[in-house]
Each structure stands twice: as structure tokens, then as C-alpha cells.
Amino acid sequence: MRRGRFTEDQIIGVLREHEAGVKTAELCRKHGISDATFYNWKAKYGGMTVSEAARLRALEDENRRLKKLLAESMLDVSALKDLLKKKLTRSGDRYAAVEKLMADHSFSKRRACRLIGVNRSAWQYEPLRGKDDAVRERMREIANERRRFGYRRLAILLKREGKGMNLKKVYRLYREERLTVRKRGGRKRALGTRAPMALPQEPNQRWSLDFVSDSLACGRRFRMLNVIDDYSRECLGCIVDTSLSGRRVVRELSAIAERRGLPCMVVSDNGTELTSHAVLAWCQDTGVEWHYIAPGKPQQNGFVESFNGRLRDECLNEHLFPSLAAARRIIEAWRTDYNTVRPHSSLGGMAPAEFTNSPRQGHMDTKAKLSAA
């Protein structure tokens, strides 16, 4: 607002002269003002003292400031309504919203950043792009091949290819590429204290057995017998068929034993195929100890149960099997990949076959003994 030639004190002094008896024409000629200006002063400041005029000026300034703040807040609300179409969860979305406010509503950088809640220096920062493009591309390729792998296993696979980096950076690139795996719902677990399972000390000391069922594209059901070495976590066999009797179980175990040797113990549940006369006779002939877990306690056979979860999540749920032959081929290919390529978290990121032949095996033996103790 343009400041006038006369202050409030001077205006009130002119009005006091008029109240003392000086004529209007003489006052206007003396101070160089028009009659209209004099009567405007009289309408606004007539009867006031200097302190009252100063208070009026302060109230006018406060009223002007409040009107400006109200207008700005209403404009901010109107601008934010244009951004309510989606949530601004990612930093890139927030930066784009700042640019939109500046372009559509002529907001300043400071005001737009304050309204969105973005640090102005962060918005002005120009990141160096390009040096991680190869890693991003390879990460997307691996994630497309292994859709159920999280960023930790992707980091292990990238490290094997010579693209190792800090795990936090892998996670950042993983989030920026939107490769996050949606967790599938699991069943409720029983609560309470549990004694830890004694860990085997060497390969072929204990095997775990369990059945998994699935269906073909035509709806026909089939079953799988999974055999796991509890020490190396290696899948020794994944037998697929429409029916698996006790005799078939014994025949498959004998075939595996011819390649690897007999185990000291076999752990399984109390299924009818595993409590049959054929299984009992095989144990008596070979001298293998067979341990049955308590009914309704699958956690006592946790190694093969964990394998079953990985098998279903990464293979059975990802494929549609047109025939039994196709199911055998796909599941056997996944088993080979599981044993030789897929990193296992409990083995320090190594595959089961790599762990069996690794010099770190002695270190893991010591760790297993401490865990068992």
C-alpha cells in the first residue's frame, strides 16, 4: 500500500486546527490538500486521538494480513484437491506433485515444497543415473525367472555373477523397480514353548520324508514323495505319481540308498504308507532306525515341511501341469535347481550341493553342535 504524505499525527493536527475555528478553505490552502481529502480525513479520524489512530492502523494491518493468510490457505486447499487422485507414497510422486503445483497454480518452489512436505534441497537434487542400469536390468531378469525370490536371494545371485553390492542398496533398487513379492497367507501356528530339534552332524545321518499333493490341468490328483537330507537340506528325491504305496516308498528309498548309502535314521509322520508292513520289513532288513513324529506335530519334521512350502510356493503354484509327464519334468528341473543353484538362507547363501562340497562345512558342523547343545 502506498504511504501518504501525511502521518496520522499530522492529519489529527490538521483536524484539531479545524476544531479550533480555522476555516476549511484556509486549511486546505495552507497544507496543500483538496476539500475531498480533508473531508475523507474527517470521516476517518474525526474525534480521535493520536493513540487511537495508531491502534486503528495496527488493526487495519492485522486485518490485511489475516485476509492474505486466508486467501493463501484457500488456494492451498484448492490446489491439494487436484492431487487427491492417488496417494503420494513414493518420493518421485511427491516431486512430480511439486512440479504440478508450480506449473498449474504458479506456486513458488518454497511454497510448493512446504505444501507437499518435501525438503527443497532434496527436490532440487539431481541424482546420477546410469551406473546401475545394468544391475537393474539383471535384477529384473532374475526376478522374472524366479518370481518368488525376495531381495536377499536376488542379492546372493547377483553376487555370484560379480555384481555384489551393499544389501541396503539392493533393497533400494528392488523397491524402485517394484519387484516386491506379495506374501501369501499362511495358516495359524500353535503357540507355546517347544524344544529345539536336534540337528544332524553330517550328511546321510538323517532323512526326512513327507507327501505333497497337487492336481493336473484336467483336475486329476497326483502325489509327491519328498526325501530330504536334514544336514545338507538337499532334496534326494521328489517322486511324482498318482499313487504311492508303502512298497513304492521302500523301492524309491532303496534306489536312493544305492547312490548315497543308507541313512542312520528316517523321520516321517504316521501316514498309512509309512507305517505299512513293507516299510517295517525294510527297516528290519537294513537296520535303519525309523522315527515317527507325534500326531498333529508337523513342526517335529520341520526340514521337509519347510521344503514342501518352498516347493509349493516356487513351483506348484507357478505352473499348470497338462500331464503327469510334464509334472515330473518340471518338478525334477526345479529339484535340480534347488540342489545346485538356489541359495539357502540356513546354509549361508549356498546351494545344498555347494554346501556339501564346501570347506565351510566344518564351521557349520561346529555351529550345529552348539545349536543342539
CSV table of C-alpha atoms in Angstrom, one decimal:
chain,number,residue,atom,x,y,z
A,1,MET,CA,0.0,0.0,0.0
A,2,ARG,CA,1.4,3.5,-1.0
A,3,ARG,CA,2.3,5.6,2.0
A,4,GLY,CA,0.7,9.1,2.1
A,5,ARG,CA,2.5,12.4,2.6
A,6,PHE,CA,0.8,13.0,6.0
A,7,THR,CA,1.1,10.7,9.0
A,8,GLU,CA,-1.7,10.1,11.4
A,9,ASP,CA,-0.3,12.6,13.8
A,10,GLN,CA,-0.2,15.3,11.2
A,11,ILE,CA,-3.8,14.5,10.0
A,12,ILE,CA,-5.1,14.7,13.5
A,13,GLY,CA,-3.3,18.0,14.0
A,14,VAL,CA,-5.0,19.5,10.9
A,15,LEU,CA,-8.4,18.3,12.2
A,16,ARG,CA,-7.6,20.0,15.6
A,17,GLU,CA,-6.9,23.3,13.8
A,18,HIS,CA,-10.3,23.0,12.2
A,19,GLU,CA,-12.0,22.3,15.5
A,20,ALA,CA,-10.2,25.4,16.9
A,21,GLY,CA,-12.1,27.6,14.3
A,22,VAL,CA,-9.9,27.7,11.2
A,23,LYS,CA,-11.9,27.6,8.1
A,24,THR,CA,-11.8,24.7,5.7
A,25,ALA,CA,-10.6,26.6,2.6
A,26,GLU,CA,-7.8,28.2,4.6
A,27,LEU,CA,-6.6,24.9,6.0
A,28,CYS,CA,-6.7,23.2,2.5
A,29,ARG,CA,-4.7,26.1,1.0
A,30,LYS,CA,-2.2,26.1,4.0
A,31,HIS,CA,-1.4,22.4,3.8
A,32,GLY,CA,-1.8,21.9,0.1
A,33,ILE,CA,-4.8,19.4,0.1
A,34,SER,CA,-8.1,19.3,-1.6
A,35,ASP,CA,-11.5,19.7,0.0
A,36,ALA,CA,-12.3,16.0,-0.7
A,37,THR,CA,-9.1,14.9,1.1
A,38,PHE,CA,-9.9,17.0,4.1
A,39,TYR,CA,-13.5,15.6,4.4
A,40,ASN,CA,-12.1,12.0,4.0
A,41,TRP,CA,-9.7,12.6,6.8
A,42,LYS,CA,-12.5,14.0,8.9
A,43,ALA,CA,-14.8,11.0,8.2
A,44,LYS,CA,-12.0,8.6,9.2
A,45,TYR,CA,-10.1,10.3,12.0
A,46,GLY,CA,-12.7,12.8,13.3
A,47,GLY,CA,-12.8,12.8,17.2
A,48,MET,CA,-9.7,10.5,17.5
A,49,THR,CA,-6.6,11.0,19.5
A,50,VAL,CA,-3.1,10.0,18.3
A,51,SER,CA,-3.1,6.7,20.3
A,52,GLU,CA,-6.5,5.7,18.9
A,53,ALA,CA,-5.3,6.4,15.3
A,54,ALA,CA,-2.2,4.2,15.9
A,55,ARG,CA,-4.4,1.4,17.2
A,56,LEU,CA,-6.7,1.7,14.2
A,57,ARG,CA,-3.7,1.5,11.9
A,58,ALA,CA,-2.5,-1.6,13.7
A,59,LEU,CA,-5.9,-3.3,13.4
A,60,GLU,CA,-6.0,-2.5,9.7
A,61,ASP,CA,-2.6,-4.1,9.1
A,62,GLU,CA,-3.6,-7.2,11.1
A,63,ASN,CA,-6.9,-7.5,9.2
A,64,ARG,CA,-5.0,-7.2,5.9
A,65,ARG,CA,-2.5,-9.9,7.0
A,66,LEU,CA,-5.3,-12.3,8.0
A,67,LYS,CA,-7.1,-11.8,4.7
A,68,LYS,CA,-3.9,-12.6,2.9
A,69,LEU,CA,-3.4,-15.8,5.0
A,70,LEU,CA,-7.0,-16.9,4.5
A,71,ALA,CA,-6.7,-16.4,0.7
A,72,GLU,CA,-3.4,-18.4,0.6
A,73,SER,CA,-4.9,-21.2,2.7
A,74,MET,CA,-8.0,-21.4,0.5
A,75,LEU,CA,-5.7,-21.5,-2.6
A,76,ASP,CA,-3.6,-24.3,-0.9
A,77,VAL,CA,-6.8,-26.3,-0.2
A,78,SER,CA,-7.9,-25.9,-3.8
A,79,ALA,CA,-4.5,-27.0,-5.1
A,80,LEU,CA,-4.4,-30.0,-2.9
A,81,LYS,CA,-7.8,-31.2,-4.1
A,82,ASP,CA,-6.3,-31.6,-7.5
A,83,LEU,CA,-3.8,-34.1,-6.1
A,84,LEU,CA,-6.2,-36.3,-4.3
A,85,LYS,CA,-6.4,-38.8,-7.1
A,86,LYS,CA,-3.7,-41.0,-5.7
A,87,LYS,CA,-1.5,-41.3,-2.6
A,88,LEU,CA,1.9,-39.7,-2.7
A,89,THR,CA,3.8,-42.6,-1.2
A,90,ARG,CA,6.9,-42.6,-3.4
A,91,SER,CA,9.4,-39.7,-3.5
A,92,GLY,CA,9.1,-39.5,-7.3
A,93,ASP,CA,5.4,-39.0,-7.0
A,94,ARG,CA,5.9,-36.2,-4.4
A,95,TYR,CA,8.4,-34.4,-6.6
A,96,ALA,CA,6.0,-34.6,-9.6
A,97,ALA,CA,3.3,-33.1,-7.4
A,98,VAL,CA,5.6,-30.2,-6.5
A,99,GLU,CA,6.2,-29.5,-10.2
A,100,LYS,CA,2.5,-29.7,-10.9
A,101,LEU,CA,1.7,-27.1,-8.3
A,102,MET,CA,4.3,-24.8,-9.7
A,103,ALA,CA,3.0,-25.2,-13.3
A,104,ASP,CA,-0.8,-25.2,-12.7
A,105,HIS,CA,-1.0,-22.8,-9.8
A,106,SER,CA,2.1,-20.6,-10.2
A,107,PHE,CA,3.4,-21.6,-6.7
A,108,SER,CA,6.9,-20.7,-5.8
A,109,LYS,CA,9.4,-23.6,-5.1
A,110,ARG,CA,9.4,-22.9,-1.4
A,111,ARG,CA,5.6,-22.8,-1.1
A,112,ALA,CA,5.1,-25.9,-3.2
A,113,CYS,CA,7.7,-27.9,-1.3
A,114,ARG,CA,6.2,-26.8,2.0
A,115,LEU,CA,2.7,-27.8,1.0
A,116,ILE,CA,3.7,-31.3,-0.2
A,117,GLY,CA,6.1,-31.8,2.7
A,118,VAL,CA,9.2,-32.2,0.6
A,119,ASN,CA,12.6,-30.9,1.5
A,120,ARG,CA,13.5,-28.2,-1.1
A,121,SER,CA,17.2,-29.3,-1.3
A,122,ALA,CA,16.0,-32.9,-1.9
A,123,TRP,CA,13.7,-31.8,-4.7
A,124,GLN,CA,16.5,-29.8,-6.3
A,125,TYR,CA,19.0,-32.7,-6.1
A,126,GLU,CA,19.7,-34.3,-9.5
A,127,PRO,CA,20.8,-37.9,-8.9
A,128,LEU,CA,23.5,-39.5,-11.1
A,129,ARG,CA,21.6,-42.1,-13.2
A,130,GLY,CA,23.0,-44.7,-15.5
A,131,LYS,CA,25.7,-46.5,-13.5
A,132,ASP,CA,23.1,-49.0,-12.0
A,133,ASP,CA,21.2,-49.7,-15.2
A,134,ALA,CA,22.9,-53.0,-15.9
A,135,VAL,CA,22.3,-54.2,-12.3
A,136,ARG,CA,18.6,-53.1,-12.5
A,137,GLU,CA,18.2,-54.9,-15.8
A,138,ARG,CA,19.8,-58.1,-14.5
A,139,MET,CA,17.7,-57.9,-11.3
A,140,ARG,CA,14.5,-57.7,-13.3
A,141,GLU,CA,15.6,-60.7,-15.4
A,142,ILE,CA,16.3,-62.8,-12.4
A,143,ALA,CA,13.0,-61.7,-10.7
A,144,ASN,CA,11.1,-62.7,-13.8
A,145,GLU,CA,12.7,-66.1,-13.8
A,146,ARG,CA,12.3,-66.6,-10.0
A,147,ARG,CA,9.1,-64.7,-9.1
A,148,ARG,CA,9.0,-65.8,-5.5
A,149,PHE,CA,12.6,-64.7,-4.6
A,150,GLY,CA,13.0,-61.7,-2.3
A,151,TYR,CA,15.8,-59.1,-2.4
A,152,ARG,CA,18.1,-61.2,-0.2
A,153,ARG,CA,18.2,-64.1,-2.5
A,154,LEU,CA,18.5,-61.8,-5.5
A,155,ALA,CA,21.5,-60.2,-3.8
A,156,ILE,CA,23.1,-63.6,-3.5
A,157,LEU,CA,22.6,-64.4,-7.1
A,158,LEU,CA,23.9,-61.0,-8.2
A,159,LYS,CA,27.0,-61.5,-6.1
A,160,ARG,CA,27.6,-64.8,-7.8
A,161,GLU,CA,27.7,-63.0,-11.1
A,162,GLY,CA,30.2,-60.4,-9.9
A,163,LYS,CA,27.5,-57.7,-9.3
A,164,GLY,CA,27.7,-57.7,-5.5
A,165,MET,CA,26.8,-54.6,-3.6
A,166,ASN,CA,25.5,-53.4,-0.2
A,167,LEU,CA,22.3,-55.2,0.8
A,168,LYS,CA,20.7,-51.9,1.6
A,169,LYS,CA,21.4,-50.7,-2.0
A,170,VAL,CA,20.0,-53.9,-3.4
A,171,TYR,CA,16.8,-53.3,-1.3
A,172,ARG,CA,16.5,-49.8,-2.6
A,173,LEU,CA,16.9,-50.8,-6.2
A,174,TYR,CA,14.5,-53.7,-5.5
A,175,ARG,CA,11.8,-51.3,-4.2
A,176,GLU,CA,12.4,-48.8,-7.0
A,177,GLU,CA,11.9,-51.5,-9.6
A,178,ARG,CA,8.7,-52.6,-7.8
A,179,LEU,CA,9.8,-56.2,-7.5
A,180,THR,CA,8.3,-56.8,-4.0
A,181,VAL,CA,6.9,-60.2,-3.6
A,182,ARG,CA,3.4,-60.4,-2.2
A,183,LYS,CA,3.3,-62.7,0.9
A,184,ARG,CA,0.8,-65.5,0.6
A,185,GLY,CA,-1.4,-66.2,3.6
A,186,GLY,CA,-0.2,-68.9,6.0
A,187,ARG,CA,-2.1,-71.0,8.4
A,188,LYS,CA,-2.1,-70.1,12.1
A,189,ARG,CA,0.6,-71.7,14.2
A,190,ALA,CA,0.1,-73.2,17.7
A,191,LEU,CA,1.6,-71.2,20.5
A,192,GLY,CA,3.6,-72.4,23.4
A,193,THR,CA,7.1,-73.5,24.2
A,194,ARG,CA,8.9,-76.0,22.0
A,195,ALA,CA,12.1,-77.9,22.5
A,196,PRO,CA,14.6,-77.4,19.6
A,197,MET,CA,15.1,-80.3,17.2
A,198,ALA,CA,18.5,-82.0,17.5
A,199,LEU,CA,20.5,-81.2,14.3
A,200,PRO,CA,22.4,-83.9,12.5
A,201,GLN,CA,26.2,-83.6,12.4
A,202,GLU,CA,27.0,-85.0,8.9
A,203,PRO,CA,25.3,-85.8,5.6
A,204,ASN,CA,23.3,-89.0,5.3
A,205,GLN,CA,22.8,-89.1,9.1
A,206,ARG,CA,19.1,-88.4,9.0
A,207,TRP,CA,16.5,-88.2,6.2
A,208,SER,CA,13.0,-86.7,6.3
A,209,LEU,CA,10.0,-87.9,4.3
A,210,ASP,CA,6.7,-86.4,3.6
A,211,PHE,CA,3.9,-86.3,0.9
A,212,VAL,CA,2.6,-83.4,-1.0
A,213,SER,CA,-0.4,-83.5,-3.3
A,214,ASP,CA,-1.5,-81.4,-6.3
A,215,SER,CA,-3.6,-81.7,-9.4
A,216,LEU,CA,-3.2,-81.6,-13.2
A,217,ALA,CA,-5.0,-79.2,-15.5
A,218,CYS,CA,-7.7,-81.8,-16.1
A,219,GLY,CA,-8.4,-82.0,-12.3
A,220,ARG,CA,-6.8,-85.3,-11.7
A,221,ARG,CA,-4.9,-85.5,-8.4
A,222,PHE,CA,-1.3,-86.7,-8.0
A,223,ARG,CA,1.1,-87.0,-5.1
A,224,MET,CA,4.8,-86.4,-4.5
A,225,LEU,CA,7.1,-88.1,-2.1
A,226,ASN,CA,9.9,-85.8,-0.9
A,227,VAL,CA,13.0,-87.1,0.6
A,228,ILE,CA,15.4,-84.5,2.3
A,229,ASP,CA,18.8,-84.8,3.9
A,230,ASP,CA,18.4,-82.9,7.1
A,231,TYR,CA,22.0,-81.9,7.3
A,232,SER,CA,22.7,-80.5,3.8
A,233,ARG,CA,19.0,-79.7,3.1
A,234,GLU,CA,19.5,-81.5,-0.2
A,235,CYS,CA,16.4,-83.0,-1.9
A,236,LEU,CA,17.4,-86.6,-2.5
A,237,GLY,CA,14.2,-87.4,-4.4
A,238,CYS,CA,10.9,-86.0,-5.5
A,239,ILE,CA,8.8,-88.9,-6.7
A,240,VAL,CA,5.7,-88.0,-8.6
A,241,ASP,CA,2.8,-90.4,-9.3
A,242,THR,CA,-0.9,-90.8,-9.0
A,243,SER,CA,-0.5,-93.4,-6.2
A,244,LEU,CA,2.4,-94.1,-3.9
A,245,SER,CA,2.1,-97.2,-1.8
A,246,GLY,CA,4.3,-98.5,1.0
A,247,ARG,CA,6.1,-100.8,-1.4
A,248,ARG,CA,6.8,-98.0,-3.8
A,249,VAL,CA,8.2,-95.9,-0.9
A,250,VAL,CA,10.5,-98.8,0.0
A,251,ARG,CA,11.6,-99.2,-3.6
A,252,GLU,CA,12.4,-95.5,-4.0
A,253,LEU,CA,14.3,-95.4,-0.7
A,254,SER,CA,16.4,-98.4,-1.8
A,255,ALA,CA,17.2,-96.7,-5.1
A,256,ILE,CA,18.4,-93.5,-3.3
A,257,ALA,CA,20.4,-95.7,-0.8
A,258,GLU,CA,22.2,-97.3,-3.7
A,259,ARG,CA,23.5,-93.9,-4.8
A,260,ARG,CA,24.2,-92.4,-1.4
A,261,GLY,CA,24.2,-95.2,1.1
A,262,LEU,CA,21.8,-95.9,3.9
A,263,PRO,CA,20.9,-93.3,6.5
A,264,CYS,CA,21.1,-93.7,10.2
A,265,MET,CA,17.6,-92.5,10.8
A,266,VAL,CA,14.5,-91.7,8.8
A,267,VAL,CA,11.9,-89.2,10.2
A,268,SER,CA,8.3,-89.2,8.9
A,269,ASP,CA,4.7,-88.7,10.0
A,270,ASN,CA,2.2,-91.6,10.8
A,271,GLY,CA,0.7,-91.9,7.3
A,272,THR,CA,-0.6,-95.3,6.3
A,273,GLU,CA,2.0,-95.7,3.5
A,274,LEU,CA,4.8,-95.1,6.0
A,275,THR,CA,3.5,-97.4,8.7
A,276,SER,CA,2.9,-100.3,6.4
A,277,HIS,CA,4.4,-103.8,6.7
A,278,ALA,CA,6.7,-103.1,3.7
A,279,VAL,CA,8.3,-100.2,5.5
A,280,LEU,CA,8.7,-102.1,8.8
A,281,ALA,CA,10.3,-105.0,6.9
A,282,TRP,CA,12.7,-102.7,5.1
A,283,CYS,CA,13.8,-101.1,8.4
A,284,GLN,CA,14.4,-104.6,9.9
A,285,ASP,CA,16.4,-105.8,6.9
A,286,THR,CA,18.6,-102.6,6.5
A,287,GLY,CA,18.9,-101.7,10.2
A,288,VAL,CA,17.8,-98.1,9.6
A,289,GLU,CA,16.0,-96.6,12.6
A,290,TRP,CA,12.6,-95.1,11.7
A,291,HIS,CA,11.3,-92.3,13.9
A,292,TYR,CA,7.6,-91.3,13.8
A,293,ILE,CA,6.7,-87.8,14.9
A,294,ALA,CA,3.9,-87.1,17.3
A,295,PRO,CA,0.4,-87.0,15.7
A,296,GLY,CA,-0.6,-83.4,14.8
A,297,LYS,CA,3.0,-82.1,15.3
A,298,PRO,CA,4.4,-81.3,11.8
A,299,GLN,CA,7.0,-78.9,13.4
A,300,GLN,CA,8.8,-82.1,14.6
A,301,ASN,CA,9.6,-82.8,10.9
A,302,GLY,CA,10.4,-79.1,10.2
A,303,PHE,CA,13.1,-79.6,7.5
A,304,VAL,CA,10.9,-81.4,5.0
A,305,GLU,CA,7.9,-79.2,5.9
A,306,SER,CA,10.0,-76.2,5.0
A,307,PHE,CA,11.0,-77.8,1.7
A,308,ASN,CA,7.3,-78.5,1.0
A,309,GLY,CA,6.5,-74.9,1.4
A,310,ARG,CA,9.2,-73.8,-1.0
A,311,LEU,CA,8.2,-76.4,-3.5
A,312,ARG,CA,4.6,-75.3,-3.5
A,313,ASP,CA,5.3,-71.6,-3.5
A,314,GLU,CA,8.0,-71.5,-6.2
A,315,CYS,CA,7.0,-74.5,-8.4
A,316,LEU,CA,3.5,-75.9,-7.9
A,317,ASN,CA,1.8,-72.5,-7.6
A,318,GLU,CA,3.7,-71.1,-10.6
A,319,HIS,CA,2.9,-73.9,-13.1
A,320,LEU,CA,-0.1,-75.5,-14.7
A,321,PHE,CA,0.7,-79.2,-15.4
A,322,PRO,CA,-1.0,-80.5,-18.5
A,323,SER,CA,0.0,-84.1,-17.9
A,324,LEU,CA,1.8,-86.3,-15.4
A,325,ALA,CA,4.9,-86.5,-17.6
A,326,ALA,CA,5.0,-82.7,-17.7
A,327,ALA,CA,4.6,-82.5,-14.0
A,328,ARG,CA,7.5,-84.9,-13.5
A,329,ARG,CA,9.7,-83.0,-15.9
A,330,ILE,CA,9.0,-79.6,-14.4
A,331,ILE,CA,9.3,-80.7,-10.7
A,332,GLU,CA,12.6,-82.6,-11.4
A,333,ALA,CA,14.0,-79.5,-13.1
A,334,TRP,CA,13.0,-77.4,-10.1
A,335,ARG,CA,14.6,-80.0,-7.7
A,336,THR,CA,17.9,-79.9,-9.7
A,337,ASP,CA,17.9,-76.1,-9.5
A,338,TYR,CA,17.0,-76.2,-5.8
A,339,ASN,CA,20.0,-78.5,-5.1
A,340,THR,CA,22.6,-76.8,-7.3
A,341,VAL,CA,21.7,-73.1,-7.8
A,342,ARG,CA,19.0,-71.8,-5.4
A,343,PRO,CA,20.7,-70.1,-2.3
A,344,HIS,CA,19.6,-71.4,1.0
A,345,SER,CA,19.5,-69.0,3.9
A,346,SER,CA,20.4,-71.5,6.6
A,347,LEU,CA,23.4,-72.6,4.6
A,348,GLY,CA,25.0,-69.1,4.4
A,349,GLY,CA,23.5,-68.4,1.0
A,350,MET,CA,25.0,-71.5,-0.6
A,351,ALA,CA,23.1,-74.2,-2.5
A,352,PRO,CA,22.8,-77.6,-0.8
A,353,ALA,CA,25.2,-79.3,-3.3
A,354,GLU,CA,27.7,-76.4,-2.9
A,355,PHE,CA,27.5,-76.6,0.9
A,356,THR,CA,28.2,-80.3,0.9
A,357,ASN,CA,31.4,-79.8,-1.1
A,358,SER,CA,32.4,-76.6,0.7
A,359,PRO,CA,35.3,-76.2,3.2
A,360,ARG,CA,32.8,-74.2,5.4
A,361,GLN,CA,31.1,-77.5,6.2
A,362,GLY,CA,33.3,-78.0,9.3
A,363,HIS,CA,32.3,-74.5,10.5
A,364,MET,CA,28.6,-75.4,10.0
A,365,ASP,CA,29.3,-78.7,11.9
A,366,THR,CA,30.5,-76.7,14.9
A,367,LYS,CA,27.5,-74.4,14.7
A,368,ALA,CA,25.2,-77.4,14.5
A,369,LYS,CA,26.7,-78.9,17.6
A,370,LEU,CA,26.4,-75.7,19.5
A,371,SER,CA,22.7,-75.4,18.4
A,372,ALA,CA,22.0,-79.0,19.5
A,373,ALA,CA,23.6,-78.3,22.9
